[in-house]
Coordinates of C-alpha atoms in Angstrom, one line a residue:
Chain A
M17 CA -97.1 82.5 75.8
S18 CA -94.3 84.9 76.1
K19 CA -92.0 83.5 74.7
I20 CA -93.8 82.5 71.2
V21 CA -94.8 86.6 71.3
W22 CA -91.1 87.2 71.3
R23 CA -90.0 85.0 68.7
I24 CA -93.0 86.5 66.9
L25 CA -91.9 90.0 67.6
S26 CA -88.1 88.9 67.0
S27 CA -88.8 89.0 62.9
I28 CA -89.6 92.2 62.1
P29 CA -86.1 93.9 62.6
T30 CA -85.5 91.5 59.7
L31 CA -88.5 91.5 57.6
F32 CA -87.6 96.3 57.9
G33 CA -84.3 94.9 57.1
V34 CA -85.3 93.1 53.9
L35 CA -87.4 95.5 53.5
I36 CA -85.2 98.2 53.0
A37 CA -83.0 95.1 50.9
T38 CA -85.4 94.7 48.4
F39 CA -86.1 98.8 48.2
L40 CA -82.3 99.2 47.2
I41 CA -82.2 96.8 45.2
T42 CA -84.3 98.2 41.6
R43 CA -81.8 101.3 43.1
V44 CA -78.5 99.8 42.3
L45 CA -78.8 98.4 39.0
P46 CA -78.6 99.5 36.0
G47 CA -80.9 101.1 33.7
D48 CA -83.3 104.1 34.3
P49 CA -86.8 103.6 34.2
A50 CA -87.5 106.9 33.1
V51 CA -85.4 107.1 29.6
F52 CA -87.4 102.8 29.5
F53 CA -90.7 104.7 29.2
A54 CA -88.9 107.4 27.1
S55 CA -87.8 105.1 24.9
N56 CA -90.0 106.6 21.6
P57 CA -87.3 108.9 20.4
A58 CA -89.4 111.6 19.8
M59 CA -90.0 112.4 23.5
S60 CA -87.7 115.4 24.5
N61 CA -84.9 115.6 27.9
E62 CA -88.7 117.1 29.1
D63 CA -90.5 114.7 28.5
V64 CA -88.0 112.5 30.0
E65 CA -88.3 114.7 33.3
K66 CA -92.1 114.6 33.3
I67 CA -92.2 110.8 33.6
R68 CA -89.7 110.7 36.5
V69 CA -91.9 113.0 38.0
A70 CA -95.0 111.0 37.8
L71 CA -92.4 108.1 39.0
G72 CA -91.8 110.1 41.6
L73 CA -87.8 108.9 40.6
D74 CA -87.5 113.3 41.6
K75 CA -88.1 112.6 45.3
S76 CA -85.7 111.9 48.2
L77 CA -84.7 108.0 48.8
I78 CA -86.4 108.2 52.5
E79 CA -89.5 109.7 50.5
Q80 CA -89.3 107.1 47.9
F81 CA -89.1 104.3 50.8
W82 CA -92.3 105.2 52.4
I83 CA -93.9 105.9 49.4
Y84 CA -93.1 102.3 48.3
L85 CA -93.6 101.0 52.1
G86 CA -97.4 102.8 51.4
A87 CA -97.8 100.6 48.2
L88 CA -96.9 98.0 50.0
W89 CA -99.5 98.4 52.8
Q90 CA -102.1 98.7 49.8
G91 CA -101.1 95.3 48.0
D92 CA -99.9 97.7 45.2
L93 CA -96.1 95.7 43.8
G94 CA -95.2 98.3 41.4
T95 CA -96.6 97.6 37.1
S96 CA -93.7 96.3 35.1
I97 CA -93.3 97.9 32.6
S98 CA -92.5 95.3 29.8
T99 CA -96.3 93.9 29.8
G100 CA -97.5 97.4 31.2
Q101 CA -99.6 94.6 34.1
P102 CA -100.0 95.2 37.6
V103 CA -97.1 93.3 39.3
A104 CA -99.5 91.3 42.0
T105 CA -102.1 90.1 40.0
E106 CA -99.1 88.9 37.8
M107 CA -98.3 86.9 40.3
L108 CA -100.5 85.6 42.0
T109 CA -101.9 84.3 38.4
R110 CA -98.4 82.3 38.3
L111 CA -97.7 81.9 42.3
P112 CA -99.9 78.8 42.3
A113 CA -97.5 77.1 39.1
S114 CA -94.5 77.5 41.7
A115 CA -95.6 76.5 44.7
E116 CA -97.4 73.8 43.3
L117 CA -94.3 72.5 41.7
T118 CA -91.9 73.1 45.4
I119 CA -94.5 70.9 47.0
F120 CA -95.0 68.5 44.6
A121 CA -90.9 68.1 44.9
F122 CA -91.5 68.6 48.3
L123 CA -93.7 66.0 49.3
L124 CA -91.9 63.5 46.7
A125 CA -88.7 64.8 49.1
I126 CA -90.3 63.8 52.1
A127 CA -91.5 60.4 51.6
V128 CA -88.4 58.8 49.5
S129 CA -85.8 60.7 51.9
I130 CA -87.6 59.5 55.3
P131 CA -88.2 56.1 54.8
L132 CA -84.7 55.9 53.3
G133 CA -83.0 57.8 56.4
V134 CA -84.5 55.5 59.0
V135 CA -84.0 52.0 57.1
A136 CA -80.1 52.9 56.7
A137 CA -79.8 53.7 60.3
L138 CA -81.1 50.4 61.4
K139 CA -78.8 48.4 59.3
P140 CA -76.1 50.2 58.8
G141 CA -73.8 49.0 56.2
S142 CA -75.9 46.9 54.4
W143 CA -77.3 47.8 51.1
V144 CA -79.9 50.4 52.5
D145 CA -77.3 52.0 53.4
Q146 CA -75.0 52.5 51.2
L147 CA -77.5 53.2 48.7
C148 CA -78.5 56.3 51.3
R149 CA -74.8 57.5 50.8
I150 CA -75.1 56.8 47.1
I151 CA -77.8 58.9 47.4
A152 CA -77.5 61.5 49.9
T153 CA -73.3 62.1 48.0
L154 CA -74.8 61.9 44.9
G155 CA -77.9 64.2 45.4
V156 CA -76.0 67.2 46.0
S157 CA -73.5 66.4 43.2
M158 CA -76.3 67.0 40.6
P159 CA -77.1 70.9 39.6
T160 CA -80.4 71.1 39.1
F161 CA -80.2 72.2 35.8
V162 CA -78.1 69.0 34.5
T163 CA -80.4 66.3 36.2
G164 CA -83.3 68.4 34.3
L165 CA -82.1 68.2 30.5
L166 CA -80.4 64.5 31.9
L167 CA -83.7 63.5 32.9
I168 CA -85.6 65.5 29.7
Y169 CA -83.5 63.1 27.6
L170 CA -84.3 59.7 29.0
F171 CA -87.6 59.7 29.2
Y172 CA -88.5 62.4 26.9
Y173 CA -86.1 61.6 23.7
I174 CA -84.7 58.1 24.5
L175 CA -88.3 56.2 26.2
G176 CA -90.7 58.7 24.7
V177 CA -92.8 58.5 28.0
A178 CA -92.7 62.2 28.9
P179 CA -94.8 64.5 27.6
E180 CA -92.6 67.4 25.7
P181 CA -91.7 69.4 28.8
T182 CA -93.6 72.7 27.6
G183 CA -95.2 74.0 30.7
R184 CA -98.5 72.5 33.2
L185 CA -100.3 70.7 30.7
D186 CA -100.0 69.3 27.5
P187 CA -100.8 73.0 24.9
F188 CA -103.5 71.4 23.0
M189 CA -106.0 71.1 26.7
F190 CA -108.5 72.9 28.1
K191 CA -107.2 73.9 31.5
P192 CA -109.1 73.3 34.8
P193 CA -111.2 76.4 35.8
T194 CA -109.1 77.9 38.6
V195 CA -110.2 76.9 42.6
T196 CA -107.0 76.1 44.0
G197 CA -104.7 76.8 41.0
F198 CA -103.4 74.1 41.2
I199 CA -104.3 72.5 38.6
L200 CA -103.5 68.8 39.5
I201 CA -106.7 69.8 42.2
D202 CA -108.6 71.3 40.3
G203 CA -109.1 68.4 37.2
L204 CA -109.8 66.5 40.1
I205 CA -112.5 68.8 41.5
D206 CA -113.6 69.5 38.1
G207 CA -115.1 65.7 37.8
D208 CA -112.0 65.2 35.6
P209 CA -109.5 63.6 35.8
E210 CA -108.0 62.9 33.0
T211 CA -106.4 66.6 33.6
T212 CA -104.6 65.9 36.7
W213 CA -103.5 62.7 34.5
A214 CA -102.1 64.6 32.0
A215 CA -100.8 67.9 34.3
F216 CA -99.3 65.5 37.1
K217 CA -97.7 63.5 33.7
Q218 CA -95.9 67.0 33.0
I219 CA -95.0 67.9 37.1
L220 CA -93.7 64.8 36.9
L221 CA -89.4 65.3 35.5
P222 CA -89.7 69.3 37.1
G223 CA -91.0 67.5 40.5
I224 CA -88.6 64.9 40.4
T225 CA -85.3 66.9 39.7
M226 CA -85.8 69.0 42.0
A227 CA -86.2 66.2 44.6
I228 CA -83.1 65.0 43.7
F229 CA -81.8 68.1 45.3
A230 CA -83.8 68.3 48.3
L231 CA -83.4 64.5 49.2
A232 CA -80.2 64.4 49.9
P233 CA -79.2 66.1 53.0
L234 CA -82.9 65.4 54.2
A235 CA -81.8 61.5 54.2
R236 CA -78.4 62.1 55.3
M237 CA -80.4 64.6 58.4
T238 CA -83.2 61.3 58.8
R239 CA -79.9 58.8 59.2
A240 CA -77.9 60.7 61.4
S241 CA -80.4 62.2 64.1
M242 CA -81.9 58.2 63.9
L243 CA -78.8 56.4 64.3
N244 CA -78.1 59.6 67.6
V245 CA -81.1 58.3 69.3
L246 CA -80.8 54.3 68.5
S247 CA -78.1 55.4 70.6
S248 CA -79.4 56.4 73.8
E249 CA -80.0 55.3 76.7
F250 CA -83.7 55.7 76.6
I251 CA -83.9 53.2 73.2
R252 CA -81.5 50.7 76.0
T253 CA -83.8 50.6 78.2
A254 CA -86.7 49.7 76.2
R255 CA -85.7 47.5 74.9
A256 CA -84.4 45.8 77.9
N257 CA -87.8 46.0 79.6
G258 CA -88.2 44.1 76.4
L259 CA -90.9 46.6 74.6
T260 CA -91.1 45.2 70.7
R261 CA -88.7 46.2 67.5
R262 CA -91.9 47.7 66.4
K263 CA -92.5 49.5 69.2
I264 CA -89.4 50.8 70.0
V265 CA -88.4 52.3 66.6
M266 CA -91.8 53.9 65.5
T267 CA -93.1 55.7 68.9
Y268 CA -90.0 55.9 71.0
A269 CA -86.6 56.6 68.2
F270 CA -88.4 57.0 65.8
R271 CA -90.4 60.6 66.9
N272 CA -87.1 61.2 68.8
A273 CA -85.7 61.6 65.8
M274 CA -88.0 63.8 63.5
L275 CA -87.4 67.1 65.5
P276 CA -84.4 67.7 63.6
V277 CA -85.3 66.6 59.9
V278 CA -88.9 69.2 60.5
T279 CA -86.6 71.7 61.7
S280 CA -84.3 70.8 58.8
L281 CA -86.9 70.6 56.5
G282 CA -88.2 74.2 56.3
M283 CA -84.6 75.2 55.2
T284 CA -84.8 72.5 52.5
F285 CA -88.4 73.9 51.0
S286 CA -86.4 77.8 51.5
Y287 CA -83.1 76.3 49.6
M288 CA -86.1 74.8 47.4
L289 CA -87.7 77.9 46.3
G290 CA -84.5 79.1 45.3
A291 CA -83.4 76.3 43.1
N292 CA -86.5 76.6 41.5
V293 CA -86.0 80.1 38.8
L294 CA -82.9 76.8 36.4
V295 CA -85.5 74.2 37.0
E296 CA -88.5 76.5 35.8
K297 CA -86.1 77.9 33.6
V298 CA -85.9 74.1 31.6
F299 CA -88.9 73.0 31.5
A300 CA -90.6 75.8 30.6
W301 CA -92.5 76.5 33.4
P302 CA -94.2 78.7 34.2
G303 CA -93.6 80.1 37.2
I304 CA -92.9 83.4 38.9
G305 CA -89.0 82.0 39.4
A306 CA -88.7 82.2 35.9
Y307 CA -90.5 85.2 35.9
A308 CA -88.5 87.0 37.5
M309 CA -85.5 85.4 35.1
D310 CA -87.2 87.0 32.2
S311 CA -87.3 90.4 33.9
L312 CA -84.5 91.1 35.2
I313 CA -83.2 89.9 32.0
S314 CA -85.6 93.5 29.8
L315 CA -84.5 95.4 33.0
D316 CA -87.6 95.0 34.0
Y317 CA -87.8 95.2 38.1
A318 CA -90.3 95.7 39.0
P319 CA -91.0 92.0 39.0
L320 CA -87.7 91.0 40.2
Q321 CA -88.3 93.0 43.4
A322 CA -91.4 91.8 44.4
F323 CA -89.8 88.4 43.1
M324 CA -87.6 89.0 46.2
L325 CA -89.7 90.1 48.4
I326 CA -92.1 87.3 49.0
M327 CA -89.6 85.0 48.3
A328 CA -87.8 86.8 51.1
G329 CA -91.5 87.4 53.2
I330 CA -92.0 83.3 52.8
F331 CA -88.8 82.3 54.3
L332 CA -89.2 84.3 57.0
L333 CA -92.8 82.9 57.6
V334 CA -90.8 79.6 57.1
N335 CA -88.5 79.9 59.7
L336 CA -90.7 80.9 62.1
V337 CA -93.6 78.2 61.8
T338 CA -90.5 75.8 61.6
D339 CA -89.3 77.5 65.2
L340 CA -92.9 77.6 66.7
L341 CA -93.5 74.2 65.9
A342 CA -90.0 72.3 67.4
G343 CA -91.0 74.2 70.3
L344 CA -94.4 72.6 70.7
V345 CA -92.6 69.3 69.3
D346 CA -89.8 69.8 72.4
P347 CA -90.4 72.1 74.8
R348 CA -86.7 71.9 75.1
A349 CA -86.1 72.8 72.3
G350 CA -86.6 76.3 70.2
L351 CA -87.8 79.7 71.1
S352 CA -84.8 80.0 73.2
Chain B
M25 CA -35.5 71.7 62.6
A26 CA -38.9 71.3 65.3
A27 CA -41.1 72.4 61.7
T28 CA -39.4 69.9 59.8
H29 CA -40.3 67.5 62.6
S30 CA -43.8 68.7 63.2
S31 CA -45.1 68.3 59.8
T32 CA -43.6 65.6 58.2
G33 CA -45.7 63.8 61.4
R34 CA -49.0 65.7 59.4
L35 CA -47.7 63.8 56.3
A36 CA -47.7 60.2 58.7
T37 CA -51.2 61.1 59.7
L38 CA -52.3 62.1 56.6
R39 CA -50.6 58.9 55.1
Y40 CA -52.3 57.0 57.5
I41 CA -55.7 58.7 57.2
L42 CA -55.5 57.6 53.5
S43 CA -54.8 54.4 53.4
E44 CA -57.5 53.3 55.6
N45 CA -60.4 55.1 53.9
R46 CA -60.8 53.8 50.4
L47 CA -62.3 56.7 49.6
H48 CA -60.7 59.3 50.9
Q49 CA -57.6 58.4 48.4
V50 CA -60.5 58.6 45.6
A51 CA -61.3 62.0 46.7
F52 CA -57.5 63.2 46.5
L53 CA -57.0 61.1 43.7
L54 CA -59.5 63.7 41.2
F55 CA -59.2 67.0 42.5
A56 CA -55.2 66.0 41.5
L57 CA -57.1 65.2 38.7
L58 CA -59.0 68.5 38.7
I59 CA -55.9 70.9 39.9
L60 CA -54.6 69.6 36.7
A61 CA -56.9 69.3 33.8
A62 CA -57.3 73.3 35.4
I63 CA -53.3 74.6 34.8
L64 CA -52.8 72.0 32.1
G65 CA -56.1 71.9 30.5
P66 CA -54.9 74.4 27.7
L67 CA -51.9 72.7 26.7
L68 CA -53.7 69.4 26.4
A69 CA -56.2 69.8 24.6
P70 CA -56.6 68.3 21.2
H71 CA -58.5 70.5 19.6
D72 CA -58.7 74.8 19.5
P73 CA -61.6 74.7 21.7
L74 CA -62.1 77.9 20.0
A75 CA -61.5 77.3 16.0
T76 CA -64.9 76.3 14.2
N77 CA -65.5 73.5 11.1
P78 CA -68.7 72.9 9.7
D79 CA -67.8 70.5 7.7
D80 CA -67.3 68.8 11.3
A81 CA -70.9 69.2 12.9
L82 CA -72.4 68.2 15.1
M83 CA -69.8 64.8 14.8
P84 CA -71.1 62.2 17.6
P85 CA -68.3 60.6 19.5
S86 CA -65.4 59.2 18.2
A87 CA -62.1 58.8 17.8
T88 CA -61.0 62.0 16.5
Y89 CA -63.9 63.8 18.9
W90 CA -64.1 61.7 21.9
F91 CA -66.7 64.0 22.9
G92 CA -68.3 64.6 19.8
T93 CA -68.6 68.4 18.4
D94 CA -71.1 71.5 18.7
Q95 CA -73.5 73.1 15.9
L96 CA -69.8 74.5 14.9
G97 CA -67.9 71.4 14.7
R98 CA -65.8 73.1 18.4
D99 CA -64.3 69.6 19.7
V100 CA -66.3 69.3 22.7
F101 CA -63.8 67.6 25.2
S102 CA -61.3 70.3 24.5
R103 CA -63.8 72.5 26.3
V104 CA -64.5 70.8 28.3
L105 CA -61.5 70.6 29.2
V106 CA -60.4 74.3 28.8
A107 CA -63.3 75.2 30.8
T108 CA -61.9 73.6 34.2
R109 CA -59.7 76.4 34.6
L110 CA -61.8 79.6 34.5
D111 CA -65.3 77.6 36.3
M112 CA -62.3 76.3 39.3
L113 CA -60.0 80.1 39.3
I114 CA -64.4 81.5 39.3
A115 CA -64.1 78.7 43.1
F116 CA -61.9 79.3 44.0
G117 CA -61.3 82.7 44.0
A118 CA -64.9 83.3 45.7
V119 CA -64.7 80.9 48.3
G120 CA -61.3 82.7 49.1
L121 CA -63.0 85.8 49.4
S122 CA -65.5 85.3 51.6
C123 CA -63.0 82.7 53.4
V124 CA -61.0 85.2 54.4
A125 CA -63.2 88.1 54.5
G126 CA -66.2 86.1 56.7
S127 CA -63.6 84.6 59.0
L128 CA -62.1 87.9 59.8
I129 CA -65.4 89.2 61.0
G130 CA -67.3 86.7 62.4
A131 CA -63.9 86.4 64.3
V132 CA -63.8 90.1 65.6
L133 CA -67.9 89.8 65.9
G134 CA -67.4 87.0 67.9
Y135 CA -64.2 88.1 70.1
F136 CA -65.5 92.3 70.7
G137 CA -69.1 91.1 70.5
G138 CA -71.8 94.2 71.8
V139 CA -73.4 96.3 69.8
L140 CA -71.7 96.0 66.6
D141 CA -72.2 92.4 67.2
T142 CA -75.9 92.5 66.9
V143 CA -76.5 94.6 64.7
S144 CA -74.4 92.5 62.4
S145 CA -76.0 89.0 63.4
R146 CA -79.3 91.0 62.0
F147 CA -77.9 91.8 58.8
V148 CA -75.9 89.1 58.1
D149 CA -79.3 87.2 58.9
V150 CA -81.4 89.9 56.4
L151 CA -78.3 88.4 53.7
M152 CA -79.8 84.5 54.5
A153 CA -84.6 85.9 54.1
F154 CA -83.3 85.8 50.6
P155 CA -82.4 83.1 48.3
L156 CA -79.0 82.9 47.3
F157 CA -79.8 82.5 44.0
V158 CA -81.6 85.0 43.0
L159 CA -79.6 87.5 45.1
A160 CA -76.3 87.1 42.9
M161 CA -78.2 87.0 39.7
A162 CA -79.4 90.7 40.4
M163 CA -75.9 91.5 41.9
V164 CA -74.7 90.0 39.2
A165 CA -77.2 92.7 37.2
A166 CA -76.7 95.2 39.3
L167 CA -72.4 95.2 39.3
G168 CA -72.6 94.4 35.7
N169 CA -72.1 90.7 33.6
T170 CA -68.5 89.9 33.6
V171 CA -66.6 86.7 35.4
M172 CA -65.6 88.9 38.3
N173 CA -68.8 90.2 39.3
V174 CA -69.8 86.8 39.8
I175 CA -66.4 86.1 41.6
Y176 CA -68.2 89.2 43.9
A177 CA -71.7 87.9 43.8
T178 CA -71.2 84.0 44.8
A179 CA -68.0 85.1 47.3
I180 CA -71.2 87.5 49.2
I181 CA -73.6 85.3 49.2
N182 CA -71.8 82.9 51.1
L183 CA -70.0 85.7 53.2
P184 CA -72.0 84.9 56.1
F185 CA -71.5 81.5 56.6
Y186 CA -68.5 82.2 57.4
V187 CA -69.5 85.6 59.4
R188 CA -71.9 82.6 61.8
L189 CA -69.2 79.7 62.2
A190 CA -66.1 82.4 63.0
R191 CA -68.8 84.1 65.1
A192 CA -69.2 80.9 66.5
E193 CA -66.2 79.3 66.8
V194 CA -64.3 82.9 68.8
N195 CA -67.7 83.3 71.2
V196 CA -67.2 80.8 73.2
R197 CA -63.2 80.1 73.1
R198 CA -62.6 83.8 73.6
H199 CA -62.4 83.0 77.7
M200 CA -60.5 80.0 78.2
G201 CA -57.4 79.9 79.6
Y202 CA -55.2 80.6 76.9
V203 CA -56.7 83.4 75.7
E204 CA -56.4 84.3 79.4
A205 CA -53.0 83.7 79.5
A206 CA -52.6 86.0 76.4
R207 CA -54.0 88.6 77.2
V208 CA -52.2 88.0 80.7
G209 CA -49.2 88.1 78.7
G210 CA -49.8 91.7 77.6
S211 CA -51.3 90.7 73.8
G212 CA -52.7 93.0 72.5
H213 CA -56.5 92.3 71.1
G214 CA -55.2 92.1 67.1
R215 CA -52.6 89.9 68.0
I216 CA -54.8 87.6 70.4
L217 CA -57.3 87.3 67.2
L218 CA -54.8 86.5 64.5
V219 CA -52.5 84.3 66.8
F220 CA -53.9 82.3 69.4
L221 CA -57.9 82.2 68.4
L222 CA -57.9 82.3 64.2
P223 CA -55.4 79.6 64.3
N224 CA -57.6 76.9 67.0
I225 CA -60.6 77.8 64.7
L226 CA -58.6 77.3 61.0
S227 CA -59.8 73.5 61.0
P228 CA -63.6 73.9 60.6
L229 CA -63.3 77.0 58.5
V230 CA -61.6 75.0 55.7
I231 CA -64.1 72.2 56.1
Q232 CA -66.6 74.8 55.0
A233 CA -64.3 75.7 52.6
S234 CA -63.9 72.6 51.3
V235 CA -67.9 71.9 51.1
N236 CA -68.2 75.9 50.1
L237 CA -66.6 75.7 46.7
G238 CA -68.8 72.6 45.1
W239 CA -71.3 74.9 45.9
A240 CA -69.1 78.2 44.7
V241 CA -68.6 76.3 41.4
L242 CA -72.9 75.0 40.9
N243 CA -73.1 78.5 41.6
A244 CA -70.9 79.9 38.8
A245 CA -72.2 77.9 36.4
G246 CA -76.0 78.3 37.3
L247 CA -75.9 82.1 36.6
S248 CA -73.7 81.2 33.2
F249 CA -76.4 78.6 32.9
L250 CA -79.2 81.3 32.4
G251 CA -76.2 83.8 30.4
M252 CA -75.6 86.1 33.3
G253 CA -71.8 86.3 34.0
V254 CA -69.3 84.1 30.8
R255 CA -70.4 84.8 27.7
P256 CA -70.4 82.7 24.6
P257 CA -67.5 81.3 23.4
T258 CA -65.6 81.5 26.4
P259 CA -66.1 77.9 27.2
E260 CA -67.4 77.3 31.1
W261 CA -69.5 74.3 32.0
G262 CA -72.7 76.5 32.7
I263 CA -72.4 77.8 29.7
L264 CA -72.0 74.5 27.4
V265 CA -74.1 72.3 29.4
A266 CA -77.1 76.1 28.5
E267 CA -75.4 75.3 24.4
G268 CA -76.4 71.9 24.8
A269 CA -79.9 71.7 25.7
R270 CA -81.3 73.4 22.5
F271 CA -80.2 70.3 21.0
I272 CA -81.7 67.5 23.3
A273 CA -84.8 67.9 21.0
S274 CA -83.2 65.9 18.3
G275 CA -81.1 63.8 20.3
Q276 CA -77.2 65.6 20.2
W277 CA -76.6 64.1 23.6
W278 CA -73.0 64.3 23.9
I279 CA -72.7 68.7 23.8
F280 CA -75.1 69.5 27.5
L281 CA -74.0 65.7 29.1
F282 CA -70.5 66.0 29.2
P283 CA -69.4 69.5 30.4
G284 CA -72.5 68.4 32.7
L285 CA -70.5 65.1 33.9
A286 CA -67.0 67.5 33.7
L287 CA -69.6 69.4 35.7
M288 CA -71.3 67.6 38.4
L289 CA -67.9 65.3 38.9
A290 CA -66.3 68.4 40.0
V291 CA -68.8 69.2 42.7
F292 CA -68.7 65.5 44.3
T293 CA -64.7 66.0 44.1
F294 CA -64.9 68.9 46.6
N295 CA -67.9 67.3 48.8
L296 CA -65.8 64.8 48.6
L297 CA -62.7 66.4 49.7
G298 CA -64.9 67.8 52.7
D299 CA -65.5 64.8 54.2
A300 CA -62.6 63.5 53.7
L301 CA -60.8 66.7 55.5
R302 CA -63.4 66.6 58.0
D303 CA -61.9 63.7 59.7
I304 CA -58.8 64.7 58.4
L305 CA -59.1 67.8 60.8
D306 CA -61.1 66.7 62.9
P307 CA -61.3 63.5 64.2
R308 CA -63.9 63.2 67.2
A309 CA -66.7 63.8 64.3
R310 CA -65.8 60.7 62.2
T311 CA -68.7 58.3 61.5

């Protein structure tokens, strides 16, 4: 128990460092927000100075950092310069889009890679093993934006089976009332499977694009871990005792082989969050990655700052959870 | 004499390992091809990569234009070929920088330990907590939109891997017999680090570097795909893909596909090379 508390406490310094880093990012980025506000040529230097005071830019860095922390505590992520909206609301409307895509792709990657890795390990040298190796090597070599464009060309332009890659839902369809924020689920709750089906067709290509990216390391890891466990002594003992192959593989080998895979799932998920930016750009997906990217280009830093903070926060949380889970699954591992 | 002997011995080992594994031969062959394309690219290009030719705009691949032409009639093949040098420069520059700086920092941290080590490890933790690609994006925006800054940003986001690796590898070796012997023999800390420890941890670092090269290419191309770093009309794979993406909806596939394939081939080569180097430098890890 004390170990768990200790592990939770130990992520606090990192969290603090992340806060300092996200705070500093907006200070080193070029462009003076006050000048941006005062882009009206009729404004004098005095007006710019007034805005600077209003934004708190005349105070010392440390004071500004405290103000930043205080605002964060109240859930205030700043205001977007280009839209004039609070960043927190903008993020909240876009977060479900990113979360839906990432989770969809993540589940897809797990559903394909783990069985593939297990079968490849059970029959080393077979065609499944070769397939696993090819997918693992190709998967890490495919830049997400090229994969995405290739899929769009094949399935939208040539075959015409995929819808136009413009966001989460056909522009002529109505979004179902928001319950979870995930259109796939909201459509079902609304009793409108047609919307869910349309949203599914939209999410399929970007989902596959991201899944291919995540598949490779997972399949590789599963295969290696499974091979490792299968050659261990307790499996030999189980085999010598005449247990069925099914029981040996599913109960003994699979469970033990999953531990390193579970630990790496967390890493993979965070990598996918980072890759989001490119995939969202290619598929015009209205998520937080595309939002951060657009704000970076228009020199609007509050959204970027919020994006970095949210991403780092999710990363720390995912790492914490995987560590705790690993400790739960295997008391010898994790939390050391 | 001894040196030449050991180098021919190593070459023979290399040849032996290569002859054993077809895939490794492919890796080295592709790598040589990439380097050749990077060095000789501008000489070999059949057309001027920047010359526009409105009469031949948007031509599909043909005998004259192997990869077709783009909207301004520029030869896609020449542009892809010439871009190799810039992409390789960015990748090698970034990986070289982060490998040298990261291993030195990591080795020093692992060797001395103490407060500095704890603080630096925390710093690395913070760096790793950010999505690295987005961090690179922000850094290029902060430093200015130039190729050099793409190299620096890519180097910085790769730094943690080398710091961690070198730190861990030095940490397990610092009390080994040969290090103690060197210390007793009167070697200072600097000499122990540079002469005895770093050469011994070189193989994992080299393996990491070759895998990292692929990642660096992807990263740099991703940045320029989003319009950061390299600027048009400079040919670079990421920009070429971005330019070609506009013509997918009208069916001109060759403009985005060929630079995309070149990019994939480069990353694929570096990954294969990483596997090959692992087998050669670290025989225990062979699978």
